[in-house]
Tab-separated table of C-alpha atoms in Angstrom:
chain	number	residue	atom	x	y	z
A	1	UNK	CA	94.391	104.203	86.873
A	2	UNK	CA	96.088	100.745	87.388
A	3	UNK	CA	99.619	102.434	86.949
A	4	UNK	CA	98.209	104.938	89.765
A	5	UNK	CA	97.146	102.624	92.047
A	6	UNK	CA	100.036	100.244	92.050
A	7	UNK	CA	102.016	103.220	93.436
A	8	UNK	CA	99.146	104.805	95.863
A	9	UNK	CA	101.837	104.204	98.432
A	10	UNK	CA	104.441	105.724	97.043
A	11	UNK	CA	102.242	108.769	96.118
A	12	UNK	CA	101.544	108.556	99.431
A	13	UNK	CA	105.166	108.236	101.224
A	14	UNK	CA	106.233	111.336	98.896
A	15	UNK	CA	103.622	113.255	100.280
A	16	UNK	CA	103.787	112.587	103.860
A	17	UNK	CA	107.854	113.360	103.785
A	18	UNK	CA	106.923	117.444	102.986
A	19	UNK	CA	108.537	119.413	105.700
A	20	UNK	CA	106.199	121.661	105.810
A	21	UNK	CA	102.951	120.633	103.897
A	22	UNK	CA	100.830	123.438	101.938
A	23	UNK	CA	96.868	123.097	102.653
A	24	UNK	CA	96.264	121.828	99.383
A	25	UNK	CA	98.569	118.925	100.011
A	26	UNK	CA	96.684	118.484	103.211
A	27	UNK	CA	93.473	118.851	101.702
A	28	UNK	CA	93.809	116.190	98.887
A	29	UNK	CA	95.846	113.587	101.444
A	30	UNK	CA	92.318	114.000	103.430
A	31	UNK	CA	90.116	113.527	100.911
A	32	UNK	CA	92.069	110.346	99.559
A	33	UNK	CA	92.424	108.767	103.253
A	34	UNK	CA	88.066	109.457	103.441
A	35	UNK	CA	88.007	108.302	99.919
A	36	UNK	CA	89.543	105.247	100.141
A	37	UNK	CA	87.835	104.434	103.421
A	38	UNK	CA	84.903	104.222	101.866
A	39	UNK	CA	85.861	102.324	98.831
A	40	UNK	CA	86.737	99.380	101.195
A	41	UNK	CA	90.320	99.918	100.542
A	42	UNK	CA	89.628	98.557	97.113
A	43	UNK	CA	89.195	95.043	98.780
A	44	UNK	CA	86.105	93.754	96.226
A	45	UNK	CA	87.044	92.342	92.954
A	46	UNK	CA	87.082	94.412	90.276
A	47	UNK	CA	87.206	97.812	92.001
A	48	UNK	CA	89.652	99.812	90.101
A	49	UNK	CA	90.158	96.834	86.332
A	50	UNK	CA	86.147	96.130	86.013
A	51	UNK	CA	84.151	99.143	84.792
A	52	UNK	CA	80.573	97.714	86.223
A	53	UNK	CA	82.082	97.240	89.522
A	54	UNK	CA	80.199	99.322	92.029
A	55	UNK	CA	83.214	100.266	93.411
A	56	UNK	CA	84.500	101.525	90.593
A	57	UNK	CA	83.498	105.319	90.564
A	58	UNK	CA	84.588	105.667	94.248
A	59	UNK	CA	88.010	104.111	93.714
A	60	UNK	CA	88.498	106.142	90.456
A	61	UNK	CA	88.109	109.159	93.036
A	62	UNK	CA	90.700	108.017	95.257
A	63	UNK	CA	93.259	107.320	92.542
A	64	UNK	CA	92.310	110.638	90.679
A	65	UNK	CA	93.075	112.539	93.959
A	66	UNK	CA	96.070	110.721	94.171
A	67	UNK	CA	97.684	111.688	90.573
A	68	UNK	CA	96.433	115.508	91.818
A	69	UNK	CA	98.229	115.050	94.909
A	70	UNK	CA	101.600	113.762	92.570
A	71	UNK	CA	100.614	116.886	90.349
A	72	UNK	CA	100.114	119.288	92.922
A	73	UNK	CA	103.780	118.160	94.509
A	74	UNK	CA	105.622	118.599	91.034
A	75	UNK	CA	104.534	121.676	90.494
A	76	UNK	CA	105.476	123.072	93.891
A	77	UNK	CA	108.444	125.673	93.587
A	78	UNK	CA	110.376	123.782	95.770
A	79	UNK	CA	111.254	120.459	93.476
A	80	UNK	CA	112.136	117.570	95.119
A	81	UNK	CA	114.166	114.545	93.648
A	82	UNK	CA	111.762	112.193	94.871
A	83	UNK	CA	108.695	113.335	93.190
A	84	UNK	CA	110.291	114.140	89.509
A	85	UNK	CA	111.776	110.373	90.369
A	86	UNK	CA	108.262	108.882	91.082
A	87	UNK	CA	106.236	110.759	88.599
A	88	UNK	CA	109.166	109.751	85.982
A	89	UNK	CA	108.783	106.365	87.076
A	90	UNK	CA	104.598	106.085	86.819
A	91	UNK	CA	104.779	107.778	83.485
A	92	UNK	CA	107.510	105.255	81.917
A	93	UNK	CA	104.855	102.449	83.574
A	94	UNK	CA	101.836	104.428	81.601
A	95	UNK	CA	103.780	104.334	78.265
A	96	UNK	CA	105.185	100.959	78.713
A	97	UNK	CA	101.471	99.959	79.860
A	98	UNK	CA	99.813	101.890	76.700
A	99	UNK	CA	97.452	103.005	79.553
A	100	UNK	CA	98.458	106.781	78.944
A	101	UNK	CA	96.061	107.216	76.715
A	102	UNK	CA	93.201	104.497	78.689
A	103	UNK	CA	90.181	106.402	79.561
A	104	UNK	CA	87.501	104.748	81.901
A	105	UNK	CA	83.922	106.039	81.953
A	106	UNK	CA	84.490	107.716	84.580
A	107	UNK	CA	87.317	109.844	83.365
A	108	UNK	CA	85.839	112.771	81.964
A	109	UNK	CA	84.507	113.705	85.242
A	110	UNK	CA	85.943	116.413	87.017
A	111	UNK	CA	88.130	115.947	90.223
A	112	UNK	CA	86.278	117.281	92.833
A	113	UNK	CA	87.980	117.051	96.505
A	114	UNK	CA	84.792	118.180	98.244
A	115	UNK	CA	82.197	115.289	97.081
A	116	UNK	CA	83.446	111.751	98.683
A	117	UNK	CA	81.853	109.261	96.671
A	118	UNK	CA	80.171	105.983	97.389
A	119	UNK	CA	80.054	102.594	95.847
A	120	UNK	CA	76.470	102.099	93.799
A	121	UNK	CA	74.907	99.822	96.086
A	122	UNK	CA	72.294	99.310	94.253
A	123	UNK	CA	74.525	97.662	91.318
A	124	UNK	CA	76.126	95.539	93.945
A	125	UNK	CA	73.414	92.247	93.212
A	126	UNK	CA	74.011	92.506	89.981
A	127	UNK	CA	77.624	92.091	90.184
A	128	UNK	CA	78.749	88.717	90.883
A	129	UNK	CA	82.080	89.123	92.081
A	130	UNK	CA	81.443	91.722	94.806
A	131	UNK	CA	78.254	89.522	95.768
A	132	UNK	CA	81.063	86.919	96.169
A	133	UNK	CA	83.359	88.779	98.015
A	134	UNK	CA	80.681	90.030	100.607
A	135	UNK	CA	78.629	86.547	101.311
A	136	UNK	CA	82.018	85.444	101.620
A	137	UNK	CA	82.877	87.899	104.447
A	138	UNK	CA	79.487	87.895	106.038
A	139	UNK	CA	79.818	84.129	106.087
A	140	UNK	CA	83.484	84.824	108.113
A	141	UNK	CA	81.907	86.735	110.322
A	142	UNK	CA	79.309	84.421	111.355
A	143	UNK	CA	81.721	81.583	111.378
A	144	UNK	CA	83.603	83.467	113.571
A	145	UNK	CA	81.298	84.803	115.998
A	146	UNK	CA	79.850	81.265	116.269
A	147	UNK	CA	83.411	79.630	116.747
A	148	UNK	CA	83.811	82.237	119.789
A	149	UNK	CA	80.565	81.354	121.817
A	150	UNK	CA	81.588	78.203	121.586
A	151	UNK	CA	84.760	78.662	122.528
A	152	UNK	CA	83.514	80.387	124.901
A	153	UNK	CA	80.542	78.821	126.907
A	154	UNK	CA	81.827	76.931	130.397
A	155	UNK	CA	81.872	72.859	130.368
A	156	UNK	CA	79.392	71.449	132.259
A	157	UNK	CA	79.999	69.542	135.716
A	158	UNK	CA	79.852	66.168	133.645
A	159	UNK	CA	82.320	67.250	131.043
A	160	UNK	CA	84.716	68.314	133.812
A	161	UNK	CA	84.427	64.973	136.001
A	162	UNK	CA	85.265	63.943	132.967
A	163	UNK	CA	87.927	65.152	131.496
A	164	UNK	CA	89.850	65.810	135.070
C-alpha cells in the first residue's frame, strides 16, 4: 500500500480530469476524500508502514479505495493514456518494490465503499508514536493559544508611560 499511497495524488489528478465522471468514479472519489479525513490525512507515524498503528485499518481503506478508483478507470471502455501510464508506472514501483505480493493484516478484507472506518482509539495509548505525535500537537495548541492571549491582553498605563 506504500506504492499506492506515494501516488494517492496522482490517482487522484487522473480521476478528477474525467470529462464526464461515471457514479462509481464519483462514489469511490467520495468515500476516499471522507476516508482520508478521518485518518488524519495519514499525519501520525506509522499510519500506512506500522501494522499496530491505530491508524492503520482506516488508511488501508483510503488507499484500497484508491487502487479501486485506478481499477475502476482502466477498465472503463473509454481508455485513456494517462491511466494505462500511471497504473504502468505503480505496478513497475510494486515489482521493483517486491511489495506486489506484500499483504498487510488488513488485506484480506473486503473493499467496502459504504463503511468509513475509524482509527482504534482505544490502541492509541499503547502506541508510542501516535501518543507522540498527539501530546505533541495538543502541546502546540496550548502553546499557541497561550502565546495569543498574551499577545493579546492591552499594556497597562505604567507600561505605556513607559515605553512612550
Amino acid at each position: 500500500m506504500r506504492v499506492i499511497a506515494n501516488n494517492l495524488d496522482a490517482i487522484l489528478d487522473v480521476a478528477d480530469q474525467e470529462f464526464a465522471p461515471d457514479p462509481t468514479t464519483q462514489k469511490l472519489q467520495s468515500f476516499i476524500s471522507l476516508q482520508y479525513f478521518f485518518c488524519f490525512r495519514s499525519w501520525m507515524p506509522g499510519s500506512i508502514t506500522d501494522e499496530n498503528s491505530p491508524f492503520n485499518e482506516c488508511s488501508h481503506a483510503y488507499l484500497a479505495g484508491a487502487q479501486a478508483l485506478l481499477m475502476h478507470l482502466k477498465a472503463l471502455p473509454r481508455r485513456r493514456p494517462a491511466v494505462e501510464a500511471l497504473s504502468s508506472k505503480i505496478e513497475l514501483e510494486m515489482l521493483s518494490n517486491n511489495t506486489s505480493l506484500v499483504l498487510c493484516r488488513y488485506s484480506d478484507e473486503p473493499f467496502n465503499s459504504a463503511e468509513v472506518l475509524m482509527p482504534h482509539w482505544a490502541d492509541i495509548p499503547s502506541h508510542p508514536p501516535t501518543m507522540l505525535a498527539i501530546g505533541s500537537f495538543v502541546t502546540l495548541l496550548f502553546a499557541g493559544g497561550w502565546a495569543l492571549t498574551r499577545r493579546a491582553r492591552p499594556k497597562s498605563e505604567g507600561q505605556l508611560m513607559a515605553s512612550g
